[in-house]
Amino acid sequence: MLGTPRAIRASARTYSSAASPSRGSSVRGTLFGFACGAGLVGFAAYTNLVSEYREASSSLLGSVDTLKSAVSKLENRAKRLDALEAEVASLTAKVASKTDLERTHNALLKVTDDITVAHLELKSDVWELRQDLNRK
C-alpha cells in the first residue's frame, strides 16, 4: 500500500521555511489575549472605582462643611440664649414682685389718706381762726 498516491502524500515531508502553527503557541496567544483583556477590564474597573471614590469624598466633604456651618450657627444661638438667660436672671432680681407692688400701693394709699386727713384738719383750723377773727 505504499505505492498509492495517498500514502505517499501522507508520509512525505515538507521542507518549507514557513513555520507551521503549533498547538503551544495558540494556547499562549489565547492566554496572552485573556490576560490583556482582564488587565484592561481591571484597569477600567479601578479607574471607575477611583472616580466614584472621588465623587463620594467630595460629596462627604460638602456635607461636612454644611454640618460645620450648621453647628457654628447653633453654637452662636446657644451663646446668645445663655446671654439672654443671664440678662433675664439679672432683671428678675431687680424687678419688684407682685407682693412688693401691693405693699407699696397700700403704703401710698395710707400716706394719701394721712395727707387728706391733715389737709382737712388744717382747713378746719383755718376756718375756726376766721370765725374767731370775724367775731372780734
JSON list of C-alpha atoms in Angstrom, two decimals:
[
{"chain": "A", "resi": 1, "resn": "MET", "atom": "CA", "xyz": [0.00, 0.00, 0.00]},
{"chain": "A", "resi": 2, "resn": "LEU", "atom": "CA", "xyz": [2.91, 2.18, -0.17]},
{"chain": "A", "resi": 3, "resn": "GLY", "atom": "CA", "xyz": [2.54, 2.69, -3.78]},
{"chain": "A", "resi": 4, "resn": "THR", "atom": "CA", "xyz": [-0.69, 4.54, -3.60]},
{"chain": "A", "resi": 5, "resn": "PRO", "atom": "CA", "xyz": [-0.50, 8.30, -4.05]},
{"chain": "A", "resi": 6, "resn": "ARG", "atom": "CA", "xyz": [-2.38, 8.91, -0.87]},
{"chain": "A", "resi": 7, "resn": "ALA", "atom": "CA", "xyz": [0.04, 7.06, 1.28]},
{"chain": "A", "resi": 8, "resn": "ILE", "atom": "CA", "xyz": [2.96, 8.82, -0.36]},
{"chain": "A", "resi": 9, "resn": "ARG", "atom": "CA", "xyz": [1.49, 12.16, 0.33]},
{"chain": "A", "resi": 10, "resn": "ALA", "atom": "CA", "xyz": [0.88, 11.34, 3.95]},
{"chain": "A", "resi": 11, "resn": "SER", "atom": "CA", "xyz": [4.38, 10.13, 4.52]},
{"chain": "A", "resi": 12, "resn": "ALA", "atom": "CA", "xyz": [6.05, 12.87, 2.54]},
{"chain": "A", "resi": 13, "resn": "ARG", "atom": "CA", "xyz": [7.93, 15.50, 4.43]},
{"chain": "A", "resi": 14, "resn": "THR", "atom": "CA", "xyz": [7.57, 19.13, 3.72]},
{"chain": "A", "resi": 15, "resn": "TYR", "atom": "CA", "xyz": [10.70, 21.25, 3.85]},
{"chain": "A", "resi": 16, "resn": "SER", "atom": "CA", "xyz": [9.28, 24.72, 3.65]},
{"chain": "A", "resi": 17, "resn": "SER", "atom": "CA", "xyz": [10.73, 27.65, 5.57]},
{"chain": "A", "resi": 18, "resn": "ALA", "atom": "CA", "xyz": [7.33, 28.72, 6.94]},
{"chain": "A", "resi": 19, "resn": "ALA", "atom": "CA", "xyz": [6.70, 27.61, 10.48]},
{"chain": "A", "resi": 20, "resn": "SER", "atom": "CA", "xyz": [3.56, 25.69, 10.96]},
{"chain": "A", "resi": 21, "resn": "PRO", "atom": "CA", "xyz": [1.41, 26.84, 13.85]},
{"chain": "A", "resi": 22, "resn": "SER", "atom": "CA", "xyz": [1.93, 24.61, 16.79]},
{"chain": "A", "resi": 23, "resn": "ARG", "atom": "CA", "xyz": [-0.59, 23.89, 19.45]},
{"chain": "A", "resi": 24, "resn": "GLY", "atom": "CA", "xyz": [1.51, 25.55, 22.22]},
{"chain": "A", "resi": 25, "resn": "SER", "atom": "CA", "xyz": [1.68, 28.95, 20.55]},
{"chain": "A", "resi": 26, "resn": "SER", "atom": "CA", "xyz": [-2.08, 29.13, 20.07]},
{"chain": "A", "resi": 27, "resn": "VAL", "atom": "CA", "xyz": [-2.57, 28.40, 23.79]},
{"chain": "A", "resi": 28, "resn": "ARG", "atom": "CA", "xyz": [-0.01, 31.07, 24.62]},
{"chain": "A", "resi": 29, "resn": "GLY", "atom": "CA", "xyz": [-1.76, 33.58, 22.37]},
{"chain": "A", "resi": 30, "resn": "THR", "atom": "CA", "xyz": [-5.10, 32.78, 23.94]},
{"chain": "A", "resi": 31, "resn": "LEU", "atom": "CA", "xyz": [-3.70, 33.19, 27.46]},
{"chain": "A", "resi": 32, "resn": "PHE", "atom": "CA", "xyz": [-1.94, 36.41, 26.45]},
{"chain": "A", "resi": 33, "resn": "GLY", "atom": "CA", "xyz": [-5.18, 37.81, 24.97]},
{"chain": "A", "resi": 34, "resn": "PHE", "atom": "CA", "xyz": [-7.11, 36.80, 28.07]},
{"chain": "A", "resi": 35, "resn": "ALA", "atom": "CA", "xyz": [-4.51, 38.42, 30.33]},
{"chain": "A", "resi": 36, "resn": "CYS", "atom": "CA", "xyz": [-4.55, 41.65, 28.29]},
{"chain": "A", "resi": 37, "resn": "GLY", "atom": "CA", "xyz": [-8.36, 41.74, 28.33]},
{"chain": "A", "resi": 38, "resn": "ALA", "atom": "CA", "xyz": [-8.52, 41.02, 32.03]},
{"chain": "A", "resi": 39, "resn": "GLY", "atom": "CA", "xyz": [-5.90, 43.72, 32.66]},
{"chain": "A", "resi": 40, "resn": "LEU", "atom": "CA", "xyz": [-7.83, 46.28, 30.62]},
{"chain": "A", "resi": 41, "resn": "VAL", "atom": "CA", "xyz": [-11.09, 45.39, 32.38]},
{"chain": "A", "resi": 42, "resn": "GLY", "atom": "CA", "xyz": [-9.32, 45.57, 35.75]},
{"chain": "A", "resi": 43, "resn": "PHE", "atom": "CA", "xyz": [-7.82, 48.96, 34.87]},
{"chain": "A", "resi": 44, "resn": "ALA", "atom": "CA", "xyz": [-11.22, 50.27, 33.73]},
{"chain": "A", "resi": 45, "resn": "ALA", "atom": "CA", "xyz": [-12.83, 49.00, 36.93]},
{"chain": "A", "resi": 46, "resn": "TYR", "atom": "CA", "xyz": [-10.06, 50.58, 39.01]},
{"chain": "A", "resi": 47, "resn": "THR", "atom": "CA", "xyz": [-10.44, 53.99, 37.29]},
{"chain": "A", "resi": 48, "resn": "ASN", "atom": "CA", "xyz": [-14.21, 53.79, 37.74]},
{"chain": "A", "resi": 49, "resn": "LEU", "atom": "CA", "xyz": [-13.74, 52.93, 41.42]},
{"chain": "A", "resi": 50, "resn": "VAL", "atom": "CA", "xyz": [-11.32, 55.85, 41.90]},
{"chain": "A", "resi": 51, "resn": "SER", "atom": "CA", "xyz": [-13.75, 58.19, 40.14]},
{"chain": "A", "resi": 52, "resn": "GLU", "atom": "CA", "xyz": [-16.65, 57.10, 42.37]},
{"chain": "A", "resi": 53, "resn": "TYR", "atom": "CA", "xyz": [-14.41, 57.38, 45.43]},
{"chain": "A", "resi": 54, "resn": "ARG", "atom": "CA", "xyz": [-13.52, 60.97, 44.50]},
{"chain": "A", "resi": 55, "resn": "GLU", "atom": "CA", "xyz": [-17.19, 61.85, 43.94]},
{"chain": "A", "resi": 56, "resn": "ALA", "atom": "CA", "xyz": [-18.17, 60.28, 47.26]},
{"chain": "A", "resi": 57, "resn": "SER", "atom": "CA", "xyz": [-15.31, 62.06, 49.05]},
{"chain": "A", "resi": 58, "resn": "SER", "atom": "CA", "xyz": [-16.23, 65.44, 47.61]},
{"chain": "A", "resi": 59, "resn": "SER", "atom": "CA", "xyz": [-19.89, 64.86, 48.50]},
{"chain": "A", "resi": 60, "resn": "LEU", "atom": "CA", "xyz": [-18.88, 63.87, 52.02]},
{"chain": "A", "resi": 61, "resn": "LEU", "atom": "CA", "xyz": [-16.65, 66.94, 52.37]},
{"chain": "A", "resi": 62, "resn": "GLY", "atom": "CA", "xyz": [-19.54, 69.13, 51.22]},
{"chain": "A", "resi": 63, "resn": "SER", "atom": "CA", "xyz": [-21.79, 67.54, 53.82]},
{"chain": "A", "resi": 64, "resn": "VAL", "atom": "CA", "xyz": [-19.13, 68.02, 56.50]},
{"chain": "A", "resi": 65, "resn": "ASP", "atom": "CA", "xyz": [-18.79, 71.71, 55.56]},
{"chain": "A", "resi": 66, "resn": "THR", "atom": "CA", "xyz": [-22.57, 72.16, 55.71]},
{"chain": "A", "resi": 67, "resn": "LEU", "atom": "CA", "xyz": [-22.68, 70.40, 59.07]},
{"chain": "A", "resi": 68, "resn": "LYS", "atom": "CA", "xyz": [-19.81, 72.55, 60.35]},
{"chain": "A", "resi": 69, "resn": "SER", "atom": "CA", "xyz": [-21.61, 75.78, 59.41]},
{"chain": "A", "resi": 70, "resn": "ALA", "atom": "CA", "xyz": [-24.85, 74.49, 60.98]},
{"chain": "A", "resi": 71, "resn": "VAL", "atom": "CA", "xyz": [-23.02, 73.60, 64.20]},
{"chain": "A", "resi": 72, "resn": "SER", "atom": "CA", "xyz": [-21.38, 77.04, 64.21]},
{"chain": "A", "resi": 73, "resn": "LYS", "atom": "CA", "xyz": [-24.77, 78.73, 63.86]},
{"chain": "A", "resi": 74, "resn": "LEU", "atom": "CA", "xyz": [-26.17, 76.52, 66.60]},
{"chain": "A", "resi": 75, "resn": "GLU", "atom": "CA", "xyz": [-23.25, 77.39, 68.90]},
{"chain": "A", "resi": 76, "resn": "ASN", "atom": "CA", "xyz": [-23.81, 81.11, 68.27]},
{"chain": "A", "resi": 77, "resn": "ARG", "atom": "CA", "xyz": [-27.51, 80.76, 69.03]},
{"chain": "A", "resi": 78, "resn": "ALA", "atom": "CA", "xyz": [-26.75, 78.79, 72.19]},
{"chain": "A", "resi": 79, "resn": "LYS", "atom": "CA", "xyz": [-24.33, 81.51, 73.34]},
{"chain": "A", "resi": 80, "resn": "ARG", "atom": "CA", "xyz": [-26.96, 84.17, 72.61]},
{"chain": "A", "resi": 81, "resn": "LEU", "atom": "CA", "xyz": [-29.54, 82.14, 74.52]},
{"chain": "A", "resi": 82, "resn": "ASP", "atom": "CA", "xyz": [-27.19, 81.85, 77.51]},
{"chain": "A", "resi": 83, "resn": "ALA", "atom": "CA", "xyz": [-26.60, 85.61, 77.41]},
{"chain": "A", "resi": 84, "resn": "LEU", "atom": "CA", "xyz": [-30.35, 86.25, 77.30]},
{"chain": "A", "resi": 85, "resn": "GLU", "atom": "CA", "xyz": [-30.94, 83.85, 80.20]},
{"chain": "A", "resi": 86, "resn": "ALA", "atom": "CA", "xyz": [-28.31, 85.66, 82.27]},
{"chain": "A", "resi": 87, "resn": "GLU", "atom": "CA", "xyz": [-29.90, 89.00, 81.39]},
{"chain": "A", "resi": 88, "resn": "VAL", "atom": "CA", "xyz": [-33.35, 87.72, 82.35]},
{"chain": "A", "resi": 89, "resn": "ALA", "atom": "CA", "xyz": [-31.97, 86.42, 85.65]},
{"chain": "A", "resi": 90, "resn": "SER", "atom": "CA", "xyz": [-30.39, 89.78, 86.46]},
{"chain": "A", "resi": 91, "resn": "LEU", "atom": "CA", "xyz": [-33.58, 91.63, 85.52]},
{"chain": "A", "resi": 92, "resn": "THR", "atom": "CA", "xyz": [-35.65, 89.22, 87.59]},
{"chain": "A", "resi": 93, "resn": "ALA", "atom": "CA", "xyz": [-33.51, 90.03, 90.61]},
{"chain": "A", "resi": 94, "resn": "LYS", "atom": "CA", "xyz": [-34.05, 93.76, 90.04]},
{"chain": "A", "resi": 95, "resn": "VAL", "atom": "CA", "xyz": [-37.79, 93.62, 89.33]},
{"chain": "A", "resi": 96, "resn": "ALA", "atom": "CA", "xyz": [-40.24, 94.00, 92.18]},
{"chain": "A", "resi": 97, "resn": "SER", "atom": "CA", "xyz": [-42.62, 91.15, 92.84]},
{"chain": "A", "resi": 98, "resn": "LYS", "atom": "CA", "xyz": [-46.40, 91.47, 92.94]},
{"chain": "A", "resi": 99, "resn": "THR", "atom": "CA", "xyz": [-46.43, 91.45, 96.75]},
{"chain": "A", "resi": 100, "resn": "ASP", "atom": "CA", "xyz": [-43.83, 94.27, 96.78]},
{"chain": "A", "resi": 101, "resn": "LEU", "atom": "CA", "xyz": [-46.04, 96.31, 94.46]},
{"chain": "A", "resi": 102, "resn": "GLU", "atom": "CA", "xyz": [-49.11, 95.66, 96.61]},
{"chain": "A", "resi": 103, "resn": "ARG", "atom": "CA", "xyz": [-47.23, 96.74, 99.77]},
{"chain": "A", "resi": 104, "resn": "THR", "atom": "CA", "xyz": [-46.02, 99.92, 98.07]},
{"chain": "A", "resi": 105, "resn": "HIS", "atom": "CA", "xyz": [-49.52, 100.63, 96.75]},
{"chain": "A", "resi": 106, "resn": "ASN", "atom": "CA", "xyz": [-51.03, 100.18, 100.21]},
{"chain": "A", "resi": 107, "resn": "ALA", "atom": "CA", "xyz": [-48.35, 102.41, 101.77]},
{"chain": "A", "resi": 108, "resn": "LEU", "atom": "CA", "xyz": [-49.08, 105.14, 99.19]},
{"chain": "A", "resi": 109, "resn": "LEU", "atom": "CA", "xyz": [-52.80, 104.90, 99.91]},
{"chain": "A", "resi": 110, "resn": "LYS", "atom": "CA", "xyz": [-52.12, 105.26, 103.64]},
{"chain": "A", "resi": 111, "resn": "VAL", "atom": "CA", "xyz": [-49.87, 108.29, 103.06]},
{"chain": "A", "resi": 112, "resn": "THR", "atom": "CA", "xyz": [-52.53, 109.82, 100.79]},
{"chain": "A", "resi": 113, "resn": "ASP", "atom": "CA", "xyz": [-55.20, 109.25, 103.44]},
{"chain": "A", "resi": 114, "resn": "ASP", "atom": "CA", "xyz": [-52.93, 110.78, 106.10]},
{"chain": "A", "resi": 115, "resn": "ILE", "atom": "CA", "xyz": [-52.31, 113.85, 103.91]},
{"chain": "A", "resi": 116, "resn": "THR", "atom": "CA", "xyz": [-56.02, 114.18, 103.21]},
{"chain": "A", "resi": 117, "resn": "VAL", "atom": "CA", "xyz": [-56.83, 113.99, 106.92]},
{"chain": "A", "resi": 118, "resn": "ALA", "atom": "CA", "xyz": [-54.08, 116.51, 107.73]},
{"chain": "A", "resi": 119, "resn": "HIS", "atom": "CA", "xyz": [-55.37, 118.82, 104.99]},
{"chain": "A", "resi": 120, "resn": "LEU", "atom": "CA", "xyz": [-58.92, 118.60, 106.31]},
{"chain": "A", "resi": 121, "resn": "GLU", "atom": "CA", "xyz": [-57.74, 119.29, 109.88]},
{"chain": "A", "resi": 122, "resn": "LEU", "atom": "CA", "xyz": [-55.75, 122.28, 108.64]},
{"chain": "A", "resi": 123, "resn": "LYS", "atom": "CA", "xyz": [-58.78, 123.56, 106.75]},
{"chain": "A", "resi": 124, "resn": "SER", "atom": "CA", "xyz": [-60.98, 123.24, 109.81]},
{"chain": "A", "resi": 125, "resn": "ASP", "atom": "CA", "xyz": [-58.35, 125.07, 111.92]},
{"chain": "A", "resi": 126, "resn": "VAL", "atom": "CA", "xyz": [-58.18, 127.87, 109.36]},
{"chain": "A", "resi": 127, "resn": "TRP", "atom": "CA", "xyz": [-61.98, 128.10, 109.28]},
{"chain": "A", "resi": 128, "resn": "GLU", "atom": "CA", "xyz": [-62.12, 128.29, 113.08]},
{"chain": "A", "resi": 129, "resn": "LEU", "atom": "CA", "xyz": [-59.49, 131.07, 113.04]},
{"chain": "A", "resi": 130, "resn": "ARG", "atom": "CA", "xyz": [-61.52, 133.05, 110.50]},
{"chain": "A", "resi": 131, "resn": "GLN", "atom": "CA", "xyz": [-64.59, 132.62, 112.58]},
{"chain": "A", "resi": 132, "resn": "ASP", "atom": "CA", "xyz": [-62.73, 133.87, 115.62]},
{"chain": "A", "resi": 133, "resn": "LEU", "atom": "CA", "xyz": [-61.44, 136.89, 113.66]},
{"chain": "A", "resi": 134, "resn": "ASN", "atom": "CA", "xyz": [-64.82, 137.70, 112.30]},
{"chain": "A", "resi": 135, "resn": "ARG", "atom": "CA", "xyz": [-66.29, 137.73, 115.86]},
{"chain": "A", "resi": 136, "resn": "LYS", "atom": "CA", "xyz": [-63.82, 140.18, 117.17]}
]
